[in-house]
Amino acid sequence: MQMDSTRRRFLVGGATVSAVALAGCTGGSDDDTEDEDENGGEEPENYEVWALDQGQDNIHVYEPADEDEFDEAESIDLNELEGVPDEGVVPHMIDFSSDYEYAAIACTAGARTLVFRTEDKELVGNIETGPRTHMASFSPGDEYIHVDVIGDPDEEYGWIIRLEADFEDYEFEEVDRLDFSENEAIDEAGVWPARPICHQFAADGRSLHTLGPAHGDGGVVIIDHDDFEVDRAYTQEEAPINCGTMPHYADEKFYLTGGRPTDPDGEEGIGEYYVYDTAEDEFIVEGEDSGGIDAHGFWFTPDGEELWLLNRETNDGLILDPDDDSVIEEINEYGPATGDEPETSDAPDIMWSSPDGEYMFVTLRGPAPLSGGAHAATGVNPGFAVMDIETRERVDVVEPDPIENYDDEDIEAARDEEDDAPRIPDFHGIGVRPVDEFDSEIPNSPAYDN
């Protein structure tokens, strides 16, 4: 079923992959009355925050409650779902269809992509996409789901899978695959190794994919989706970029980040951002200082006036002006723990704004991280921070399973991967699903219809 990519505008005024279709039933409501609060007034506009705990294989769904507070509406234990492994799934990143009716979740250790129907949180697709499946996102129009697969740790090349998405019969079939180990354009560009990490779609319909996961293995590959082929490729020397991807919502610009953790015994880490002109196919900002170490995720505010960026190791970040890419302001801290060592500092990772423009939600990693360099990704308070966009201040930290529930021995056992170690919370991916309609200048997530 082809969906119109402009539906997001409701916010503005080698081997065949195996797929399991799991359709659930949705019940209707008998209550046709308008939603009202206890005082008889209209309910505030609602949205959901989907936070992925990759340490415990859980998805926690929160809704706004009182001012600066959020209540858990639902918790999904992936290990209890039919056809999903009973441990080690590691839900890593999330993306929504253009109408927010479906969510695609890439699972690294689980080597699969899961598709949920968001209204009733029903699993409708369970697709084996390969080892270290890192990111899955919907194409503009929702006809396909594209999946970045890093591949086996001992392999030097990964691949990108194109899944045709049938939301009528809940079938997700691999219809194409770009294997970087057998790609002439990759070879001619001299890109080695070549493992896709993250991507988004640019204004011209191409997708930009960062390479990694290590900074030393970074680079950029651009895919032309008319023929699903590599259009351009940049080596690590040309573009040492290994993480974030974000298209500009109106201009032919594309933002990317590169980050490297500090070596405890040697060189200091790196935090940089880049801006790529997709019309001219050239970098117009290269290696700009991100204000900290291990630059990672970023997100636009719904008014389109700010682009927030974070540094994972140093728990800080910048706010950029999307008009001229200059720095508006610095963020001193996302998480409350601000020590000098990994064990005493929070590690923010991914963020997403609320559709009303009030908050920026930022995941905070746990003390036994399952991905990323230990020096940068080790955190203190696993959950997600709630940042007030106007004041730049943190107003809450939501911890579905507080770390106080675990003692030092539990955490050490998890770090050492002992057989009987408890699973420690470790939040990485996050997404925000508008439930009601919101009046904002730009859609709440890419791909942007610009």
CSV table of C-alpha atoms in Angstrom, one decimal:
chain,number,residue,atom,x,y,z
A,1,MET,CA,0.0,0.0,0.0
A,2,GLN,CA,1.6,3.3,-1.1
A,3,MET,CA,1.1,6.1,1.4
A,4,ASP,CA,1.4,9.8,0.5
A,5,SER,CA,4.5,11.3,2.1
A,6,THR,CA,2.7,14.5,2.6
A,7,ARG,CA,0.6,12.9,5.3
A,8,ARG,CA,3.2,14.1,7.7
A,9,ARG,CA,1.9,17.6,7.0
A,10,PHE,CA,-1.0,17.0,9.3
A,11,LEU,CA,1.4,18.4,11.9
A,12,VAL,CA,1.6,21.6,10.0
A,13,GLY,CA,-1.8,22.9,9.5
A,14,GLY,CA,22.0,-11.7,-1.3
A,15,ALA,CA,19.7,-14.1,0.5
A,16,THR,CA,16.0,-13.5,0.7
A,17,VAL,CA,15.0,-12.1,4.1
A,18,SER,CA,12.5,-14.2,6.0
A,19,ALA,CA,9.5,-12.3,7.3
A,20,VAL,CA,6.8,-13.2,9.8
A,21,ALA,CA,3.5,-11.4,9.5
A,22,LEU,CA,1.8,-11.0,12.8
A,23,ALA,CA,-1.5,-9.2,12.6
A,24,GLY,CA,-3.5,-8.3,15.7
A,25,CYS,CA,-7.0,-7.0,16.2
A,26,THR,CA,-7.9,-3.5,17.0
A,27,GLY,CA,-11.0,-2.8,19.0
A,28,GLY,CA,-13.1,0.3,18.6
A,29,SER,CA,-14.4,2.5,21.3
A,30,ASP,CA,-18.1,2.7,22.2
A,31,ASP,CA,-17.5,6.1,23.7
A,32,ASP,CA,-18.2,8.8,21.1
A,33,THR,CA,-18.0,11.7,23.5
A,34,GLU,CA,-15.2,14.2,23.2
A,35,ASP,CA,-12.2,13.8,25.5
A,36,GLU,CA,-12.5,16.0,28.5
A,37,ASP,CA,-10.4,16.5,31.6
A,38,GLU,CA,-11.7,16.3,35.2
A,39,ASN,CA,-12.6,20.0,35.1
A,40,GLY,CA,-14.8,19.6,32.0
A,41,GLY,CA,-12.3,21.2,29.6
A,42,GLU,CA,-10.7,19.7,26.5
A,43,GLU,CA,-7.9,17.3,27.0
A,44,PRO,CA,-4.4,18.6,26.1
A,45,GLU,CA,-3.0,17.5,22.8
A,46,ASN,CA,-1.5,14.1,23.3
A,47,TYR,CA,1.6,12.3,22.0
A,48,GLU,CA,3.7,9.2,23.0
A,49,VAL,CA,7.4,8.9,23.8
A,50,TRP,CA,8.7,5.5,22.7
A,51,ALA,CA,12.0,4.8,24.6
A,52,LEU,CA,14.0,1.7,23.8
A,53,ASP,CA,15.8,-0.1,26.6
A,54,GLN,CA,18.2,-2.2,24.7
A,55,GLY,CA,19.7,-3.6,27.9
A,56,GLN,CA,16.5,-5.3,28.9
A,57,ASP,CA,14.8,-5.8,25.5
A,58,ASN,CA,11.9,-3.5,26.4
A,59,ILE,CA,10.0,-0.6,24.8
A,60,HIS,CA,8.5,1.9,27.3
A,61,VAL,CA,5.7,4.1,26.0
A,62,TYR,CA,5.1,7.3,28.0
A,63,GLU,CA,2.5,10.1,27.7
A,64,PRO,CA,2.5,13.6,29.1
A,65,ALA,CA,0.8,13.9,32.5
A,66,ASP,CA,1.1,16.9,34.8
A,67,GLU,CA,3.5,19.8,33.9
A,68,ASP,CA,7.0,18.4,33.2
A,69,GLU,CA,5.8,14.9,34.2
A,70,PHE,CA,5.2,11.8,32.2
A,71,ASP,CA,3.3,8.6,32.9
A,72,GLU,CA,4.1,5.2,31.5
A,73,ALA,CA,1.2,4.1,29.3
A,74,GLU,CA,2.5,0.8,28.2
A,75,SER,CA,5.6,-1.5,28.4
A,76,ILE,CA,6.4,-4.0,25.7
A,77,ASP,CA,8.6,-7.0,26.6
A,78,LEU,CA,10.0,-8.0,23.3
A,79,ASN,CA,11.1,-11.4,24.6
A,80,GLU,CA,7.5,-12.3,25.2
A,81,LEU,CA,6.4,-11.8,21.6
A,82,GLU,CA,5.8,-14.6,19.2
A,83,GLY,CA,8.8,-15.4,17.1
A,84,VAL,CA,11.2,-13.0,18.9
A,85,PRO,CA,14.2,-14.4,20.7
A,86,ASP,CA,13.8,-14.8,24.5
A,87,GLU,CA,16.9,-12.7,25.1
A,88,GLY,CA,19.6,-10.6,23.4
A,89,VAL,CA,17.3,-8.7,21.0
A,90,VAL,CA,18.8,-5.3,21.7
A,91,PRO,CA,16.2,-2.8,20.2
A,92,HIS,CA,18.5,0.0,19.0
A,93,MET,CA,16.8,2.6,16.9
A,94,ILE,CA,13.2,3.5,15.9
A,95,ASP,CA,11.5,5.2,13.0
A,96,PHE,CA,7.8,5.9,12.3
A,97,SER,CA,5.9,5.8,9.0
A,98,SER,CA,4.8,9.2,7.6
A,99,ASP,CA,1.4,8.9,9.3
A,100,TYR,CA,2.9,7.5,12.5
A,101,GLU,CA,0.7,4.4,12.2
A,102,TYR,CA,3.7,2.1,12.2
A,103,ALA,CA,7.1,1.9,13.9
A,104,ALA,CA,10.2,0.1,12.6
A,105,ILE,CA,12.7,-0.9,15.2
A,106,ALA,CA,16.2,-2.1,14.3
A,107,CYS,CA,17.6,-4.8,16.6
A,108,THR,CA,21.4,-5.2,16.6
A,109,ALA,CA,22.0,-8.4,18.4
A,110,GLY,CA,18.7,-9.8,17.4
A,111,ALA,CA,19.7,-9.4,13.7
A,112,ARG,CA,16.2,-8.3,12.8
A,113,THR,CA,13.8,-5.5,12.2
A,114,LEU,CA,10.5,-5.4,14.0
A,115,VAL,CA,7.4,-3.5,12.8
A,116,PHE,CA,4.7,-2.4,15.2
A,117,ARG,CA,1.3,-1.0,14.6
A,118,THR,CA,1.4,2.0,16.9
A,119,GLU,CA,-2.2,2.4,17.9
A,120,ASP,CA,-2.5,-1.0,19.7
A,121,LYS,CA,1.3,-1.7,20.0
A,122,GLU,CA,0.8,-5.0,18.0
A,123,LEU,CA,3.8,-6.6,16.4
A,124,VAL,CA,2.9,-7.1,12.7
A,125,GLY,CA,6.4,-7.8,11.2
A,126,ASN,CA,9.5,-9.7,12.4
A,127,ILE,CA,12.1,-9.7,9.6
A,128,GLU,CA,15.5,-11.2,9.9
A,129,THR,CA,17.8,-8.6,8.3
A,130,GLY,CA,21.2,-9.7,9.4
A,131,PRO,CA,23.8,-9.3,12.2
A,132,ARG,CA,24.1,-5.9,13.8
A,133,THR,CA,21.0,-4.5,12.1
A,134,HIS,CA,21.6,-0.9,13.1
A,135,MET,CA,18.9,1.3,11.7
A,136,ALA,CA,15.6,0.8,9.8
A,137,SER,CA,13.5,3.7,8.4
A,138,PHE,CA,10.6,4.2,6.1
A,139,SER,CA,11.1,5.7,2.7
A,140,PRO,CA,9.1,8.8,1.7
A,141,GLY,CA,5.7,7.4,0.8
A,142,ASP,CA,6.2,4.4,3.1
A,143,GLU,CA,6.5,2.0,0.2
A,144,TYR,CA,9.7,0.6,1.6
A,145,ILE,CA,11.7,0.1,4.8
A,146,HIS,CA,15.4,0.5,4.3
A,147,VAL,CA,17.7,-1.2,6.7
A,148,ASP,CA,21.4,-0.5,7.5
A,149,VAL,CA,23.2,-3.7,8.4
A,150,ILE,CA,26.7,-3.5,9.8
A,151,GLY,CA,27.3,-7.2,9.4
A,152,ASP,CA,29.5,-9.7,11.3
A,153,PRO,CA,32.2,-8.2,13.5
A,154,ASP,CA,34.9,-10.0,11.5
A,155,GLU,CA,33.6,-8.8,8.1
A,156,GLU,CA,34.7,-5.5,6.5
A,157,TYR,CA,31.5,-4.8,4.5
A,158,GLY,CA,27.9,-4.5,5.4
A,159,TRP,CA,24.8,-4.0,3.3
A,160,ILE,CA,21.6,-2.1,2.9
A,161,ILE,CA,18.3,-4.0,2.5
A,162,ARG,CA,15.2,-2.7,0.8
A,163,LEU,CA,12.0,-4.2,2.2
A,164,GLU,CA,8.7,-3.8,0.3
A,165,ALA,CA,6.1,-3.0,3.0
A,166,ASP,CA,2.6,-4.3,2.5
A,167,PHE,CA,0.5,-2.9,5.3
A,168,GLU,CA,-2.7,-4.6,4.1
A,169,ASP,CA,-1.5,-8.1,4.5
A,170,TYR,CA,1.5,-7.3,6.8
A,171,GLU,CA,4.1,-8.8,4.5
A,172,PHE,CA,7.6,-7.4,4.4
A,173,GLU,CA,9.7,-8.8,1.5
A,174,GLU,CA,13.2,-8.1,0.6
A,175,VAL,CA,13.2,-6.8,-3.0
A,176,ASP,CA,16.7,-5.5,-3.2
A,177,ARG,CA,20.0,-5.5,-1.5
A,178,LEU,CA,23.2,-3.4,-1.8
A,179,ASP,CA,26.0,-5.6,-0.7
A,180,PHE,CA,29.0,-3.2,-0.2
A,181,SER,CA,31.5,-6.1,-0.6
A,182,GLU,CA,30.4,-6.5,-4.2
A,183,ASN,CA,29.8,-2.9,-5.2
A,184,GLU,CA,31.8,-1.3,-8.1
A,185,ALA,CA,31.2,2.3,-6.9
A,186,ILE,CA,32.4,1.5,-3.4
A,187,ASP,CA,35.5,-0.1,-4.8
A,188,GLU,CA,36.3,2.7,-7.3
A,189,ALA,CA,35.9,5.3,-4.5
A,190,GLY,CA,38.4,3.4,-2.4
A,191,VAL,CA,36.0,3.1,0.6
A,192,TRP,CA,37.2,0.4,2.9
A,193,PRO,CA,35.8,-0.9,5.2
A,194,ALA,CA,32.2,0.0,4.3
A,195,ARG,CA,29.6,-0.7,7.0
A,196,PRO,CA,26.4,1.4,6.9
A,197,ILE,CA,25.3,2.8,10.2
A,198,CYS,CA,22.6,5.5,10.0
A,199,HIS,CA,20.7,7.3,7.2
A,200,GLN,CA,18.0,9.7,6.3
A,201,PHE,CA,16.5,10.9,3.0
A,202,ALA,CA,17.6,14.2,1.5
A,203,ALA,CA,15.4,16.7,-0.3
A,204,ASP,CA,16.3,15.2,-3.7
A,205,GLY,CA,15.1,11.7,-2.8
A,206,ARG,CA,18.5,10.3,-2.3
A,207,SER,CA,19.6,8.8,1.1
A,208,LEU,CA,22.8,9.6,2.9
A,209,HIS,CA,24.4,6.8,4.9
A,210,THR,CA,27.2,7.2,7.4
A,211,LEU,CA,29.7,4.4,7.8
A,212,GLY,CA,31.4,2.9,10.9
A,213,PRO,CA,30.8,2.1,13.6
A,214,ALA,CA,34.3,3.3,14.6
A,215,HIS,CA,35.4,6.8,13.7
A,216,GLY,CA,38.4,5.3,11.9
A,217,ASP,CA,36.0,3.4,9.7
A,218,GLY,CA,33.8,6.4,8.9
A,219,GLY,CA,32.7,7.7,5.6
A,220,VAL,CA,29.5,8.5,3.6
A,221,VAL,CA,27.6,6.6,0.9
A,222,ILE,CA,24.8,8.3,-1.1
A,223,ILE,CA,22.1,6.1,-2.6
A,224,ASP,CA,20.1,7.0,-5.7
A,225,HIS,CA,16.7,5.4,-5.1
A,226,ASP,CA,15.5,5.6,-8.7
A,227,ASP,CA,17.7,2.6,-9.5
A,228,PHE,CA,18.8,1.7,-5.9
A,229,GLU,CA,22.5,2.2,-6.6
A,230,VAL,CA,25.4,3.9,-5.0
A,231,ASP,CA,25.5,7.4,-6.5
A,232,ARG,CA,28.6,8.7,-4.6
A,233,ALA,CA,30.9,7.5,-1.8
A,234,TYR,CA,33.4,9.3,0.4
A,235,THR,CA,36.2,7.7,2.2
A,236,GLN,CA,37.2,8.1,5.9
A,237,GLU,CA,39.9,10.6,4.8
A,238,GLU,CA,37.4,12.7,2.8
A,239,ALA,CA,34.6,12.5,5.3
A,240,PRO,CA,35.4,11.0,8.8
A,241,ILE,CA,31.7,10.7,9.7
A,242,ASN,CA,30.3,7.8,11.6
A,243,CYS,CA,27.0,8.7,13.2
A,244,GLY,CA,24.2,11.2,12.9
A,245,THR,CA,22.2,12.0,9.8
A,246,MET,CA,19.6,14.8,9.5
A,247,PRO,CA,18.3,16.5,6.4
A,248,HIS,CA,17.4,20.2,6.4
A,249,TYR,CA,13.6,20.6,6.4
A,250,ALA,CA,13.5,23.2,3.6
A,251,ASP,CA,17.0,23.7,2.1
A,252,GLU,CA,19.2,21.3,0.1
A,253,LYS,CA,21.4,20.8,3.1
A,254,PHE,CA,22.2,17.7,5.1
A,255,TYR,CA,23.8,17.5,8.6
A,256,LEU,CA,26.1,14.7,9.8
A,257,THR,CA,28.2,14.0,12.9
A,258,GLY,CA,31.5,12.3,13.5
A,259,GLY,CA,32.6,11.2,16.9
A,260,ARG,CA,35.4,9.2,18.6
A,261,PRO,CA,35.7,8.4,22.3
A,262,THR,CA,38.8,9.4,24.2
A,263,ASP,CA,41.4,6.7,24.5
A,264,PRO,CA,41.9,6.2,28.3
A,265,ASP,CA,45.6,5.6,27.6
A,266,GLY,CA,46.2,8.1,24.9
A,267,GLU,CA,44.6,10.5,22.4
A,268,GLU,CA,41.7,12.7,23.2
A,269,GLY,CA,38.4,12.0,21.5
A,270,ILE,CA,36.7,13.9,18.7
A,271,GLY,CA,33.4,15.7,18.3
A,272,GLU,CA,32.6,17.3,14.9
A,273,TYR,CA,29.7,18.1,12.6
A,274,TYR,CA,29.4,18.5,8.9
A,275,VAL,CA,27.0,20.1,6.4
A,276,TYR,CA,26.6,18.7,2.9
A,277,ASP,CA,25.1,20.6,0.0
A,278,THR,CA,23.0,17.9,-1.8
A,279,ALA,CA,22.4,20.2,-4.8
A,280,GLU,CA,26.1,20.7,-5.5
A,281,ASP,CA,27.3,17.4,-3.9
A,282,GLU,CA,29.9,19.1,-1.8
A,283,PHE,CA,30.6,19.7,1.9
A,284,ILE,CA,30.0,23.3,2.9
A,285,VAL,CA,30.9,22.8,6.6
A,286,GLU,CA,33.7,20.3,7.4
A,287,GLY,CA,34.9,19.1,10.8
A,288,GLU,CA,33.3,21.9,12.8
A,289,ASP,CA,33.8,21.5,16.6
A,290,SER,CA,30.7,20.1,18.3
A,291,GLY,CA,31.7,21.6,21.6
A,292,GLY,CA,32.5,18.3,23.2
A,293,ILE,CA,33.6,14.7,22.5
A,294,ASP,CA,31.9,12.0,20.6
A,295,ALA,CA,29.3,14.0,18.6
A,296,HIS,CA,26.2,11.8,18.1
A,297,GLY,CA,22.5,12.5,17.7
A,298,PHE,CA,20.7,15.7,16.8
A,299,TRP,CA,17.1,17.0,16.1
A,300,PHE,CA,15.2,20.0,14.9
A,301,THR,CA,12.7,21.9,17.1
A,302,PRO,CA,9.2,21.9,15.5
A,303,ASP,CA,9.4,25.6,14.8
A,304,GLY,CA,12.4,24.9,12.5
A,305,GLU,CA,14.5,27.6,14.2
A,306,GLU,CA,16.9,25.3,16.1
A,307,LEU,CA,18.9,22.2,15.5
A,308,TRP,CA,20.1,20.5,18.7
A,309,LEU,CA,23.2,18.4,18.8
A,310,LEU,CA,24.7,16.3,21.6
A,311,ASN,CA,28.1,14.9,22.5
A,312,ARG,CA,27.9,11.5,24.2
A,313,GLU,CA,31.2,11.3,26.1
A,314,THR,CA,31.1,14.9,27.5
A,315,ASN,CA,27.3,15.0,28.2
A,316,ASP,CA,26.9,18.4,26.5
A,317,GLY,CA,26.1,19.9,23.1
A,318,LEU,CA,25.2,22.8,20.9
A,319,ILE,CA,22.2,24.5,19.4
A,320,LEU,CA,22.7,25.5,15.7
A,321,ASP,CA,20.8,28.0,13.6
A,322,PRO,CA,19.6,26.1,10.5
A,323,ASP,CA,19.7,29.3,8.4
A,324,ASP,CA,23.4,29.8,8.5
A,325,ASP,CA,24.6,26.8,10.6
A,326,SER,CA,26.1,29.0,13.3
A,327,VAL,CA,26.1,28.2,17.0
A,328,ILE,CA,23.1,29.8,18.9
A,329,GLU,CA,23.9,28.4,22.3
A,330,GLU,CA,25.7,25.7,24.2
A,331,ILE,CA,24.0,23.0,26.3
A,332,ASN,CA,26.1,22.3,29.4
A,333,GLU,CA,24.5,19.0,30.4
A,334,TYR,CA,21.8,16.7,29.3
A,335,GLY,CA,22.0,14.2,32.1
A,336,PRO,CA,22.4,15.1,35.8
A,337,ALA,CA,25.6,13.2,36.4
A,338,THR,CA,28.6,15.3,35.3
A,339,GLY,CA,31.7,13.7,36.6
A,340,ASP,CA,35.0,13.5,34.8
A,341,GLU,CA,35.1,9.7,34.4
A,342,PRO,CA,32.6,7.5,32.4
A,343,GLU,CA,31.4,5.9,35.6
A,344,THR,CA,30.4,9.3,37.0
A,345,SER,CA,29.0,11.0,33.9
A,346,ASP,CA,25.8,10.5,32.0
A,347,ALA,CA,26.0,9.6,28.3
A,348,PRO,CA,23.3,11.1,26.1
A,349,ASP,CA,22.7,9.4,22.8
A,350,ILE,CA,19.6,10.0,20.7
A,351,MET,CA,17.0,12.8,20.9
A,352,TRP,CA,13.6,13.7,19.5
A,353,SER,CA,11.3,16.7,20.2
A,354,SER,CA,7.8,16.8,21.4
A,355,PRO,CA,5.4,18.0,18.6
A,356,ASP,CA,4.3,21.0,20.6
A,357,GLY,CA,7.8,22.3,20.8
A,358,GLU,CA,8.0,22.2,24.5
A,359,TYR,CA,10.5,19.4,25.2
A,360,MET,CA,13.5,17.7,23.8
A,361,PHE,CA,13.7,14.0,24.9
A,362,VAL,CA,17.2,12.6,25.2
A,363,THR,CA,18.1,9.0,25.9
A,364,LEU,CA,20.7,8.4,28.6
A,365,ARG,CA,22.8,5.3,28.5
A,366,GLY,CA,23.3,2.8,31.3
A,367,PRO,CA,26.4,1.7,33.3
A,368,ALA,CA,26.8,-1.5,31.3
A,369,PRO,CA,26.3,-0.3,27.7
A,370,LEU,CA,25.6,-2.8,25.0
A,371,SER,CA,26.8,-0.6,22.1
A,372,GLY,CA,29.3,2.2,21.6
A,373,GLY,CA,32.8,2.6,23.0
A,374,ALA,CA,32.7,2.0,26.8
A,375,HIS,CA,34.5,5.2,27.5
A,376,ALA,CA,31.9,7.3,25.8
A,377,ALA,CA,28.7,5.2,26.1
A,378,THR,CA,28.9,4.3,29.8
A,379,GLY,CA,26.3,6.3,31.7
A,380,VAL,CA,24.9,6.7,35.2
A,381,ASN,CA,21.1,7.2,35.0
A,382,PRO,CA,19.6,5.0,32.3
A,383,GLY,CA,16.4,6.4,30.9
A,384,PHE,CA,15.6,9.7,29.1
A,385,ALA,CA,16.1,13.3,30.1
A,386,VAL,CA,13.3,15.8,29.5
A,387,MET,CA,14.8,19.1,28.3
A,388,ASP,CA,12.8,22.4,28.3
A,389,ILE,CA,13.4,23.8,24.8
A,390,GLU,CA,12.8,27.4,25.8
A,391,THR,CA,14.9,27.5,29.0
A,392,ARG,CA,17.5,24.8,27.9
A,393,GLU,CA,17.1,23.3,31.3
A,394,ARG,CA,16.5,19.7,32.2
A,395,VAL,CA,13.1,19.4,34.0
A,396,ASP,CA,13.0,15.6,34.6
A,397,VAL,CA,14.8,12.3,34.1
A,398,VAL,CA,12.4,9.4,33.4
A,399,GLU,CA,13.8,6.1,34.7
A,400,PRO,CA,11.5,3.2,33.9
A,401,ASP,CA,13.7,0.8,35.9
A,402,PRO,CA,15.8,3.0,38.3
A,403,ILE,CA,19.5,2.0,38.5
A,404,GLU,CA,19.1,2.0,42.3
A,405,ASN,CA,17.5,-1.4,41.8
A,406,TYR,CA,20.9,-2.8,41.0
A,407,ASP,CA,24.0,-3.0,43.2
A,408,ASP,CA,27.7,-2.6,42.1
A,409,GLU,CA,28.1,-6.4,41.9
A,410,ASP,CA,25.2,-6.6,39.5
A,411,ILE,CA,26.6,-3.9,37.2
A,412,GLU,CA,30.1,-5.4,37.3
A,413,ALA,CA,28.8,-8.8,36.4
A,414,ALA,CA,26.9,-7.3,33.5
A,415,ARG,CA,30.0,-5.5,32.2
A,416,ASP,CA,31.9,-8.7,32.4
A,417,GLU,CA,29.1,-10.5,30.6
A,418,GLU,CA,28.9,-13.2,33.2
A,419,ASP,CA,26.4,-16.0,32.5
A,420,ASP,CA,24.2,-15.2,35.6
A,421,ALA,CA,24.5,-11.4,35.4
A,422,PRO,CA,21.2,-9.4,35.5
A,423,ARG,CA,20.2,-7.4,32.5
A,424,ILE,CA,21.0,-3.7,33.2
A,425,PRO,CA,18.9,-0.9,31.7
A,426,ASP,CA,20.6,0.8,28.7
A,427,PHE,CA,18.5,3.3,26.7
A,428,HIS,CA,19.6,4.1,23.2
A,429,GLY,CA,16.8,4.8,20.6
A,430,ILE,CA,13.8,7.1,21.2
A,431,GLY,CA,10.9,8.3,19.1
A,432,VAL,CA,7.9,10.6,19.6
A,433,ARG,CA,4.5,9.7,18.0
A,434,PRO,CA,1.9,12.5,17.8
A,435,VAL,CA,-1.5,11.0,18.7
A,436,ASP,CA,-3.5,14.2,18.2
A,437,GLU,CA,-3.0,16.9,15.5
A,438,PHE,CA,-0.4,19.6,16.3
A,439,ASP,CA,0.1,23.0,14.7
A,440,SER,CA,3.8,23.3,14.0
A,441,GLU,CA,6.0,24.9,11.4
A,442,ILE,CA,7.7,21.7,10.3
A,443,PRO,CA,6.9,17.9,10.6
A,444,ASN,CA,8.1,16.3,13.8
A,445,SER,CA,10.5,13.9,12.0
A,446,PRO,CA,12.1,13.4,8.6
A,447,ALA,CA,11.8,12.6,5.8
A,448,TYR,CA,10.7,16.2,5.1
A,449,ASP,CA,8.5,17.0,2.2
A,450,ASN,CA,10.6,20.0,1.0
